[in-house]
Amino acid sequence: MKITRDLYQGSLALLTDFYQLTMAYAYWKSGKSEQEAVFNLFFRKNPFQSGFTIAAGLDYVIDYCRNFKFDENDLAYLSEMRKEDGEPTFDPAFIQYLKELDFCCDIDAVEEGSVIFPNTPMIRVKGPLLQCQLLETPMLNIMNFQTLVATKAARITLEAKGDPVLEFGLRRAQGIDGALAASRASYIGGCSSTSNVMAGKLFGIPVSGTHAHSWIMAFESEMAAFEAYADAFPDNCIFLVDTYDTIKGVQNAIRMGELLKEKGKKLLGIRIDSGDLAYYSNVAREMLDEAGFPDAKVVASNDLDEHILSSLKLQEAAIDIWGIGTKLVTAYDQPALGAVYKMAALKDHDGKWVPKVKVSQQSIKINIPGYHNVKRFYKNGKAVSDMIYLENTDLSAQELTIIDPYDPTKRKKISPDQLESKDMLVPIFVKGEKVYTRPLLADIRQKTLSNLEKFDKAHKRLINPHIYPVGLEESLYHLRTNLVLQAKNFN
Ligand SMILES: Nc1ncnc2c1ncn2[C@@H]1O[C@H](COP(=O)(O)OP(=O)(O)OP(=O)(O)O)[C@@H](O)[C@H]1O
Ligand SMILES: O=P(O)(O)OC[C@H]1O[C@H](OP(=O)(O)OP(=O)(O)O)[C@H](O)[C@@H]1O
Ligand SMILES: O=C(O)c1cccnc1
Ligand SMILES: [Mg+2]
């Protein structure tokens, strides 16, 4: 088998946990496969102690659902599976059922690039129980990682305060697919470009880069290396100055700048990849300015993250462009988001929806039941709170109360007629048909930036961000409380 090409043989249907398939089989056998259900995908805590999260990955989910099909190879593999007693794991009639399976769910989701918060549904799936169940693992796989990295990228780009952030992560990313998804998510989160050429080709992300220390080391002197690079790329000269001695490197870059000037070309900048970046960037800035290159940019890299970036800004480092790899694409300080996918309602045999809760000793693990949506309220263009509400609730009252799902003493009154509002979930699939027009990636990135603008800076600071209010509409709060009490046999 070719490991890195054609590995999936065109089908992702088996990219799931085995228990999804055994449950699917058992649903089918017990006559429950077509019973209608609602599931929600959500997370319980913002990553990185952030005050917000950026949604990413929906486009992959759309692609997954559109190609939701077990192909001949998948079915052959499943047919060959055996139980301990040597009998086939799956009845041939079930294999035939899978073969004919036609994706027919309704899916609503928050758009990529949305600013989102714990406990609110990112994706809501309604459809036959068996299909809803089969979507769990692949959707979580996709959404958990891309949302995590998009959030990390947004935190970094917010601290960069408009300076370009170049994503350099490919060499340290979690494998091939992890690298591609991370480049995509980093761009959604606000990075300007990627060094990953394949991500550029596949997703249309701008590709950019400088050169490595090995380039310098391949020549007899740093100056000779700069000259050869300028010869090949006279319009794209950003010289890496720290291979031997950063100050001498900047002097050489300035000499090159003068040579380029004589040819009617321009020194774009320098890159510093070691040492005290505040100190060296300022020394380099002064040298470049004095030599008549005020437009030459200083690029910095070397194990940067949002915290070091923020510190460098406070130190007034003269850095214009930030190259960030490892800590961005691996989401270094929190390797997984922890989003979950939980049943919220099931239709009974009389066609009535029954809301469902999973009870837990840990109150944070008790899900929000029912077919619900999220409404975001805005005042003077700024987001003020999110309300999770049951779709059939009458919201025409003058005043609504939202209640914190984990602390009923935390409440907020909302006067809907004095505020603008929008529902966060938008229709993606209706009965298996795609109704959503997928935006261009560059537009999603733009949306992230403009969505973040709508939030007060208190929610965006790195340390102890102010918690954005998200609450349950009162009747949903009571429904949930009663269901939990019922499940615990209190009433
Ligand atoms: N002024 C600064 N304030 C805070 N952190 C900084 C500052 N300058 C550099 N850093 C960070 O400090 C760390 C320095 O790491 P390290 O000691 O491994 O690098 P180095 O010795 O400078 O370079 P290298 O090992 O790549 O030659 C990096 O994460 C870098 O981003
Ligand atoms: O530091 P990151 O945020 O991951 O950014 C990417 C790094 O990759 C390159 O060098 P590499 O780390 O391969 O070698 P180095 O450690 O000698 O710099 C580059 O010079 C950066 O340092
Ligand atoms: O283009 C660069 O400067 C670059 C690319 C990948 C990793 N580090 C640096
Ligand atoms: Mg390094």
Coordinates of C-alpha atoms and ligand atoms in Angstrom, one line a residue:
M1 CA 0.0 0.0 0.0
K2 CA 1.2 3.5 -0.7
I3 CA 1.2 5.0 2.7
T4 CA 1.1 8.7 1.9
R5 CA -1.0 8.6 -1.3
D6 CA -4.4 7.0 -1.9
L7 CA -4.4 5.9 1.7
Y8 CA -8.1 6.4 2.2
Q9 CA -8.9 4.9 -1.2
G10 CA -11.5 7.7 -1.7
S11 CA -13.8 6.7 1.2
L12 CA -13.8 8.0 4.8
A13 CA -16.8 5.9 6.0
L14 CA -14.6 3.7 8.2
L15 CA -12.8 6.6 9.8
T16 CA -14.9 6.0 12.9
D17 CA -14.8 4.2 16.2
F18 CA -15.7 0.6 16.0
Y19 CA -18.4 1.1 18.6
Q20 CA -20.3 3.4 16.2
L21 CA -20.6 0.5 13.8
T22 CA -21.6 -2.1 16.5
M23 CA -24.2 0.4 17.8
A24 CA -25.4 1.0 14.2
Y25 CA -25.8 -2.8 13.8
A26 CA -27.6 -3.2 17.1
Y27 CA -29.9 -0.2 16.3
W28 CA -30.7 -1.9 13.0
K29 CA -31.3 -5.2 14.6
S30 CA -33.5 -3.8 17.3
G31 CA -35.6 -1.8 14.8
K32 CA -34.4 1.6 16.1
S33 CA -32.2 2.7 13.2
E34 CA -34.8 5.0 11.6
Q35 CA -36.1 6.5 14.9
E36 CA -35.6 10.2 14.6
A37 CA -33.1 11.8 16.9
V38 CA -31.4 15.2 17.6
F39 CA -27.7 15.4 18.6
N40 CA -25.6 18.4 19.4
L41 CA -21.9 19.0 19.0
F42 CA -20.5 21.4 21.6
F43 CA -17.6 22.0 24.0
R44 CA -17.7 22.7 27.7
K45 CA -14.7 25.0 28.2
N46 CA -12.9 27.5 26.0
P47 CA -9.4 26.3 25.2
F48 CA -6.2 28.0 26.4
Q49 CA -8.2 29.7 29.2
S50 CA -9.4 31.9 26.4
G51 CA -12.5 34.1 26.7
F52 CA -13.8 32.9 23.3
T53 CA -13.4 30.2 20.7
I54 CA -13.4 30.4 16.9
A55 CA -15.4 27.7 15.0
A56 CA -13.6 25.9 12.2
G57 CA -13.9 22.7 10.3
L58 CA -17.5 22.9 9.0
D59 CA -16.4 22.7 5.4
Y60 CA -14.7 19.3 6.1
V61 CA -18.0 18.2 7.8
I62 CA -20.0 19.2 4.8
D63 CA -17.7 17.3 2.5
Y64 CA -17.8 14.3 4.8
C65 CA -21.7 14.3 4.8
R66 CA -21.9 14.7 1.1
N67 CA -19.8 11.7 0.6
F68 CA -21.4 9.7 3.4
K69 CA -21.3 6.4 1.6
F70 CA -19.8 3.0 2.3
D71 CA -18.0 1.8 -0.8
E72 CA -17.3 -1.7 -2.0
N73 CA -13.9 -1.9 -0.2
D74 CA -15.4 -0.7 3.1
L75 CA -18.2 -3.2 2.8
A76 CA -15.9 -6.0 1.9
Y77 CA -13.8 -5.2 5.0
L78 CA -16.8 -5.2 7.3
S79 CA -18.1 -8.4 5.7
E80 CA -14.9 -10.1 6.6
M81 CA -14.9 -9.1 10.2
R82 CA -15.5 -12.1 12.6
K83 CA -16.7 -12.4 16.2
E84 CA -14.8 -14.6 18.6
D85 CA -16.9 -17.6 17.7
G86 CA -15.9 -17.2 14.1
E87 CA -19.3 -16.0 12.9
P88 CA -19.4 -12.7 10.8
T89 CA -19.6 -9.6 13.0
F90 CA -22.2 -8.1 10.8
D91 CA -25.2 -9.8 9.2
P92 CA -25.0 -9.7 5.4
A93 CA -28.5 -8.0 5.4
F94 CA -26.9 -5.2 7.5
I95 CA -24.0 -4.9 5.0
Q96 CA -26.7 -4.5 2.3
Y97 CA -28.4 -1.9 4.5
L98 CA -25.2 0.1 4.8
K99 CA -24.7 -0.2 1.0
E100 CA -28.0 1.4 0.4
L101 CA -27.7 4.0 3.2
D102 CA -28.6 7.4 1.9
F103 CA -27.6 10.4 4.0
C104 CA -30.8 12.2 4.8
C105 CA -30.2 14.3 8.0
D106 CA -30.9 17.9 8.7
I107 CA -27.8 19.7 9.8
D108 CA -27.6 23.2 11.2
A109 CA -24.3 24.7 12.3
V110 CA -22.5 27.9 13.3
E111 CA -20.5 29.2 10.3
E112 CA -16.8 28.9 10.3
G113 CA -15.1 32.0 11.7
S114 CA -17.9 32.5 14.2
V115 CA -17.0 33.5 17.8
I116 CA -18.5 30.8 20.0
F117 CA -18.8 29.9 23.6
P118 CA -19.1 26.8 25.8
N119 CA -22.3 24.7 25.8
T120 CA -23.8 26.3 22.7
P121 CA -24.3 23.9 19.8
M122 CA -21.8 24.2 17.1
I123 CA -23.5 21.6 15.0
R124 CA -27.1 20.2 15.4
V125 CA -28.0 17.0 13.6
K126 CA -31.5 15.7 13.2
G127 CA -32.2 12.5 11.5
P128 CA -32.4 8.7 11.7
L129 CA -30.7 7.6 14.9
L130 CA -28.3 5.3 13.1
Q131 CA -27.1 8.1 10.8
C132 CA -26.8 10.6 13.7
Q133 CA -24.7 8.1 15.6
L134 CA -22.4 7.4 12.7
L135 CA -21.5 11.1 12.4
E136 CA -20.3 11.4 16.0
T137 CA -16.6 10.4 15.6
P138 CA -15.7 11.9 12.3
M139 CA -17.4 15.2 13.1
L140 CA -15.7 15.5 16.5
N141 CA -12.4 14.6 14.9
I142 CA -12.7 17.4 12.4
M143 CA -14.3 20.1 14.5
N144 CA -12.1 19.5 17.7
F145 CA -8.8 20.1 16.0
Q146 CA -9.7 22.8 13.5
T147 CA -11.6 24.8 16.1
L148 CA -8.7 24.5 18.6
V149 CA -6.1 25.7 16.1
A150 CA -8.3 28.5 14.7
T151 CA -8.7 29.7 18.3
K152 CA -5.0 29.6 18.9
A153 CA -4.4 31.5 15.7
A154 CA -7.0 34.1 16.7
R155 CA -5.4 34.6 20.1
I156 CA -2.0 35.1 18.4
T157 CA -3.3 37.5 15.6
L158 CA -5.2 39.6 18.2
E159 CA -1.9 40.1 20.1
A160 CA -0.2 40.9 16.9
K161 CA -2.5 43.9 16.6
G162 CA -2.7 43.9 12.8
D163 CA 0.9 42.8 12.1
P164 CA 1.0 39.9 9.6
V165 CA 1.4 36.4 11.2
L166 CA 3.0 33.8 9.0
E167 CA 2.2 30.2 9.8
F168 CA 5.4 28.1 9.7
G169 CA 4.2 24.9 11.4
L170 CA 4.4 22.1 8.8
R171 CA 7.7 20.6 10.1
R172 CA 6.3 20.3 13.7
A173 CA 2.6 19.6 12.9
Q174 CA 0.9 16.3 13.9
G175 CA 1.4 14.4 10.8
I176 CA 0.3 15.1 7.2
D177 CA -3.4 15.6 7.8
G178 CA -2.8 17.5 11.0
A179 CA -0.5 19.9 9.2
L180 CA -3.0 20.6 6.4
A181 CA -5.9 21.1 8.7
A182 CA -3.8 23.3 11.0
S183 CA -2.7 25.5 8.1
R184 CA -6.4 25.9 7.1
A185 CA -7.5 26.6 10.6
S186 CA -4.6 29.0 11.2
Y187 CA -5.7 31.0 8.2
I188 CA -9.3 31.0 9.4
G189 CA -8.0 32.3 12.8
G190 CA -6.4 35.2 11.1
C191 CA -2.9 34.2 9.9
S192 CA -1.9 35.9 6.7
S193 CA -0.2 33.0 5.0
T194 CA 1.3 29.6 5.4
S195 CA 4.7 28.1 4.5
N196 CA 2.8 24.8 3.6
V197 CA 2.7 24.8 -0.1
M198 CA 0.2 21.9 -0.3
A199 CA -2.2 23.9 1.9
G200 CA -1.7 26.7 -0.5
K201 CA -2.6 24.5 -3.4
L202 CA -5.6 22.7 -1.7
F203 CA -7.2 25.6 0.1
G204 CA -6.0 28.7 -1.8
I205 CA -4.1 30.1 1.3
P206 CA -1.4 32.6 0.3
V207 CA 2.0 30.9 0.5
S208 CA 5.1 32.8 1.8
G209 CA 8.5 32.3 3.3
T210 CA 12.1 33.5 3.6
H211 CA 15.1 31.1 3.7
A212 CA 16.8 28.8 6.2
H213 CA 20.2 28.9 7.9
S214 CA 21.3 26.0 5.6
W215 CA 21.1 28.5 2.7
I216 CA 23.6 30.7 4.4
M217 CA 25.8 27.7 5.4
A218 CA 25.9 26.5 1.8
F219 CA 28.0 29.5 0.8
E220 CA 31.5 30.5 1.7
S221 CA 30.2 33.7 3.4
E222 CA 26.9 35.2 4.5
M223 CA 27.3 37.9 1.9
A224 CA 27.8 35.4 -0.9
A225 CA 24.6 33.7 0.2
F226 CA 22.6 36.9 0.3
E227 CA 23.9 37.8 -3.1
A228 CA 22.9 34.5 -4.6
Y229 CA 19.5 34.7 -3.1
A230 CA 19.0 38.3 -4.4
D231 CA 20.1 37.0 -7.8
A232 CA 17.3 34.4 -7.8
F233 CA 14.6 36.5 -6.1
P234 CA 15.5 40.2 -6.5
D235 CA 11.9 41.2 -5.6
N236 CA 11.6 39.0 -2.5
C237 CA 14.6 39.6 -0.4
I238 CA 14.1 38.9 3.3
F239 CA 17.5 37.9 4.7
L240 CA 18.0 35.7 7.7
V241 CA 20.6 37.6 9.7
D242 CA 21.4 35.4 12.7
T243 CA 23.4 32.4 11.3
Y244 CA 26.7 33.7 12.6
D245 CA 26.4 37.1 14.2
T246 CA 23.1 39.0 14.1
I247 CA 24.6 42.5 14.1
K248 CA 27.0 41.6 11.3
G249 CA 24.1 39.9 9.5
V250 CA 22.1 43.1 9.6
Q251 CA 25.2 45.0 8.3
N252 CA 25.4 42.5 5.4
A253 CA 21.7 42.8 4.7
I254 CA 22.1 46.6 4.5
R255 CA 25.0 46.3 2.1
M256 CA 22.7 44.0 0.0
G257 CA 19.9 46.6 0.3
E258 CA 22.3 49.2 -1.2
L259 CA 23.2 46.8 -4.1
L260 CA 19.5 46.1 -4.7
K261 CA 18.8 49.8 -4.7
E262 CA 21.4 50.3 -7.4
K263 CA 19.5 47.8 -9.5
G264 CA 16.2 49.5 -8.9
K265 CA 15.1 46.8 -6.5
K266 CA 14.2 46.9 -2.8
L267 CA 15.3 45.1 0.4
L268 CA 12.0 43.8 1.8
G269 CA 13.4 43.0 5.2
I270 CA 15.4 40.7 7.5
R271 CA 14.5 37.8 9.7
I272 CA 15.8 37.2 13.2
D273 CA 15.4 33.6 14.6
S274 CA 17.3 33.6 17.9
G275 CA 18.5 35.6 20.8
D276 CA 16.6 38.4 22.6
L277 CA 14.1 39.4 19.9
A278 CA 13.3 42.7 21.6
Y279 CA 16.9 43.8 21.8
Y280 CA 18.0 42.6 18.3
S281 CA 14.8 43.9 16.6
N282 CA 15.4 47.4 18.0
V283 CA 19.1 47.3 17.1
A284 CA 18.3 46.1 13.6
R285 CA 15.5 48.7 13.2
E286 CA 17.9 51.5 14.2
M287 CA 20.5 50.3 11.8
L288 CA 18.1 49.9 8.9
D289 CA 16.5 53.3 9.5
E290 CA 19.9 55.0 9.7
A291 CA 21.0 53.3 6.5
G292 CA 18.0 54.6 4.7
F293 CA 15.8 51.5 4.8
P294 CA 12.8 52.6 6.9
D295 CA 10.5 50.4 4.9
A296 CA 12.5 47.2 5.4
K297 CA 10.5 44.9 7.7
V298 CA 11.8 43.0 10.7
V299 CA 10.4 39.4 10.7
A300 CA 10.9 37.5 14.0
S301 CA 10.5 33.7 14.6
N302 CA 11.7 31.2 17.2
D303 CA 9.2 29.3 19.4
L304 CA 6.8 32.2 19.6
D305 CA 3.3 32.1 20.9
E306 CA 0.6 34.6 21.9
H307 CA 2.2 35.2 25.3
I308 CA 5.8 35.8 24.1
L309 CA 4.3 38.0 21.3
S310 CA 2.4 40.0 23.8
S311 CA 5.5 40.4 26.0
L312 CA 7.5 41.5 23.0
K313 CA 4.9 44.1 22.2
L314 CA 5.1 45.4 25.7
Q315 CA 8.9 45.5 25.4
E316 CA 8.4 47.6 22.3
A317 CA 10.2 45.1 20.1
A318 CA 10.5 46.5 16.6
I319 CA 9.0 43.5 15.0
D320 CA 6.7 44.0 12.0
I321 CA 6.0 40.4 10.9
W322 CA 5.7 37.3 13.1
G323 CA 6.6 33.8 11.9
I324 CA 5.0 31.1 14.2
G325 CA 5.0 27.4 13.8
T326 CA 5.2 24.7 16.5
K327 CA 3.2 26.4 19.2
L328 CA 0.4 27.3 16.8
V329 CA -0.2 24.2 14.8
T330 CA 0.2 21.8 17.7
A331 CA -1.9 24.0 20.0
Y332 CA 1.0 23.5 22.3
D333 CA -0.5 24.3 25.6
Q334 CA -3.8 22.4 25.1
P335 CA -3.6 19.5 22.7
A336 CA -7.4 18.9 22.4
L337 CA -10.5 20.9 22.6
G338 CA -12.7 18.3 24.2
A339 CA -15.9 19.0 22.2
V340 CA -18.5 16.3 22.6
Y341 CA -21.6 15.1 20.7
K342 CA -24.6 14.3 22.8
M343 CA -28.2 13.2 22.1
A344 CA -30.6 16.0 23.0
A345 CA -34.0 14.5 21.9
L346 CA -35.6 11.4 20.5
K347 CA -38.9 11.0 18.8
D348 CA -41.1 8.4 20.5
H349 CA -43.4 5.9 18.7
D350 CA -46.3 8.4 18.8
G351 CA -44.2 10.9 16.9
K352 CA -43.6 13.1 20.0
W353 CA -40.2 14.6 20.7
V354 CA -38.8 13.6 24.0
P355 CA -35.9 15.8 25.4
K356 CA -33.0 13.8 26.7
V357 CA -30.4 14.5 29.4
K358 CA -27.3 12.6 30.4
V359 CA -27.0 12.9 34.2
S360 CA -23.6 13.2 35.7
Q361 CA -22.0 13.7 39.1
Q362 CA -20.1 16.6 37.5
S363 CA -22.7 19.2 36.7
I364 CA -20.6 20.5 33.8
K365 CA -21.3 17.1 32.1
I366 CA -25.0 17.4 32.1
N367 CA -26.0 18.3 28.6
I368 CA -28.7 20.7 27.4
P369 CA -31.8 18.9 26.3
G370 CA -34.2 19.5 23.4
Y371 CA -34.2 20.9 19.9
H372 CA -32.5 24.1 20.7
N373 CA -30.7 27.0 18.9
V374 CA -28.6 30.0 20.1
K375 CA -29.6 33.6 19.7
R376 CA -26.9 36.3 20.0
F377 CA -28.0 39.7 21.1
Y378 CA -26.2 42.9 20.1
K379 CA -26.3 46.4 21.5
N380 CA -24.9 49.2 19.3
G381 CA -23.1 46.5 17.2
K382 CA -21.4 44.8 20.2
A383 CA -22.4 41.3 21.2
V384 CA -23.8 41.3 24.8
S385 CA -25.1 37.8 25.4
D386 CA -26.1 34.5 23.9
M387 CA -29.3 32.7 24.7
I388 CA -29.8 29.0 24.2
Y389 CA -33.5 28.4 23.6
L390 CA -35.9 25.7 22.5
E391 CA -36.9 26.2 18.9
N392 CA -40.6 26.3 19.6
T393 CA -40.4 28.8 22.4
D394 CA -42.5 32.0 22.2
L395 CA -39.9 34.8 22.4
S396 CA -42.3 37.7 22.0
A397 CA -42.2 38.7 25.7
Q398 CA -40.9 42.2 26.5
E399 CA -38.3 40.8 28.8
L400 CA -36.6 37.4 28.8
T401 CA -34.4 35.9 31.5
I402 CA -31.4 33.9 30.7
I403 CA -29.9 31.7 33.4
D404 CA -26.4 30.3 33.6
P405 CA -26.6 26.6 33.1
Y406 CA -24.3 25.8 36.0
D407 CA -25.2 28.6 38.5
P408 CA -28.9 29.5 38.6
T409 CA -28.2 32.5 40.7
K410 CA -26.4 34.0 37.7
R411 CA -29.1 35.5 35.6
K412 CA -29.5 38.3 33.1
K413 CA -32.6 40.1 31.8
I414 CA -32.9 40.8 28.2
S415 CA -35.2 43.2 26.4
P416 CA -35.3 41.7 22.9
D417 CA -37.1 44.6 21.3
Q418 CA -34.3 47.0 22.3
L419 CA -31.5 44.7 20.9
E420 CA -30.5 43.3 17.6
S421 CA -30.2 39.6 17.5
K422 CA -29.3 36.7 15.2
D423 CA -29.6 32.9 15.4
M424 CA -26.2 31.3 15.4
L425 CA -27.2 28.0 13.8
V426 CA -27.8 28.2 10.0
P427 CA -29.2 25.4 7.8
I428 CA -26.5 23.4 6.1
F429 CA -28.4 20.2 5.0
V430 CA -32.1 19.7 4.8
K431 CA -33.1 16.1 4.5
G432 CA -29.6 15.3 3.2
E433 CA -29.6 18.0 0.6
K434 CA -27.0 20.7 0.9
V435 CA -28.7 24.1 1.2
Y436 CA -25.6 26.1 2.3
T437 CA -23.3 27.9 0.0
R438 CA -19.7 27.3 1.2
P439 CA -17.9 30.6 1.5
L440 CA -14.4 31.2 0.2
L441 CA -11.7 30.6 2.8
A442 CA -10.4 34.2 2.5
D443 CA -14.0 35.4 3.3
I444 CA -14.2 33.1 6.3
R445 CA -10.9 34.6 7.6
Q446 CA -12.3 38.1 7.1
K447 CA -15.4 37.0 8.9
T448 CA -13.3 35.9 11.9
L449 CA -11.7 39.2 12.1
S450 CA -14.9 41.2 11.8
N451 CA -16.8 38.9 14.2
L452 CA -14.0 39.4 16.9
E453 CA -14.4 43.2 16.5
K454 CA -18.0 42.8 17.8
F455 CA -16.8 41.6 21.2
D456 CA -15.5 43.8 24.0
K457 CA -11.8 43.6 24.5
A458 CA -12.4 42.3 28.0
H459 CA -13.4 39.0 26.5
K460 CA -10.3 38.9 24.3
R461 CA -7.5 39.6 26.8
L462 CA -5.0 36.7 27.4
I463 CA -5.2 36.6 31.1
N464 CA -8.4 36.2 33.1
P465 CA -10.7 37.3 30.3
H466 CA -14.1 38.5 31.3
I467 CA -16.6 35.7 30.9
Y468 CA -19.1 36.4 28.1
P469 CA -22.7 35.7 29.3
V470 CA -24.3 32.6 27.9
G471 CA -27.5 31.4 29.4
L472 CA -30.5 29.2 29.0
E473 CA -33.8 30.8 28.2
E474 CA -36.0 30.4 31.4
S475 CA -38.3 27.6 30.1
L476 CA -35.3 25.6 28.8
Y477 CA -33.6 26.0 32.2
H478 CA -36.7 24.6 33.9
L479 CA -37.1 21.8 31.4
R480 CA -33.5 20.8 32.1
T481 CA -33.7 21.0 35.8
N482 CA -36.8 18.9 35.9
L483 CA -35.4 16.3 33.6
V484 CA -32.3 16.0 35.8
L485 CA -34.4 15.8 39.0
Q486 CA -36.6 13.1 37.3
A487 CA -33.5 11.1 36.3
K488 CA -32.3 11.3 39.8
N489 CA -35.8 10.2 41.0
F490 CA -36.5 13.4 42.9
N491 CA -39.9 13.9 41.4
Ligands
LIG1 N1 12.7 39.7 24.6 C1 12.1 38.6 24.8 N2 11.2 38.4 25.7 C2 10.6 37.2 25.9 N3 10.8 36.1 25.2 C3 11.8 36.2 24.3 C4 12.5 37.4 24.0 N4 13.3 37.2 23.0 C5 13.2 35.9 22.7 N5 12.3 35.3 23.4 C6 11.8 33.9 23.4 O1 12.7 33.2 24.3 C7 12.9 31.9 23.8 C8 14.4 31.7 23.5 O2 14.6 30.4 23.3 P1 16.0 29.7 23.1 O3 16.9 30.1 24.3 O4 15.8 28.3 22.8 O5 16.5 30.4 21.8 P2 17.9 31.0 21.4 O6 19.0 30.5 22.2 O7 17.7 32.5 21.4 O8 17.9 30.6 19.9 P3 18.3 29.2 19.2 O9 18.4 28.2 20.3 O10 17.2 29.0 18.2 O11 19.7 29.6 18.6 C9 12.1 31.7 22.5 O12 10.9 31.1 22.8 C10 11.9 33.2 22.1 O13 10.7 33.4 21.3
LIG2 O1 9.9 28.2 16.1 P1 8.6 27.9 15.4 O2 7.5 28.7 15.9 O3 8.3 26.4 15.3 O4 8.8 28.4 13.8 C1 9.5 27.7 12.9 C2 10.9 27.5 13.1 O5 11.4 26.6 12.1 C3 12.6 27.1 11.6 O6 13.7 26.6 12.2 P2 13.9 25.2 13.1 O7 13.0 25.4 14.3 O8 13.6 24.1 12.2 O9 15.3 25.3 13.5 P3 16.0 26.1 14.6 O10 15.4 25.6 15.9 O11 17.4 25.9 14.5 O12 15.5 27.5 14.5 C4 12.5 28.6 11.7 O13 13.7 29.2 11.7 C5 11.8 28.7 13.0 O14 12.6 28.8 14.1
LIG3 O1 10.0 30.6 5.3 C1 10.5 30.6 6.4 O2 11.2 31.5 6.9 C2 10.2 29.4 7.3 C3 9.5 28.4 6.9 C4 9.3 27.3 7.7 C5 9.8 27.3 9.0 N1 10.6 28.3 9.4 C6 10.8 29.4 8.6
MG4 MG 13.4 26.5 16.2

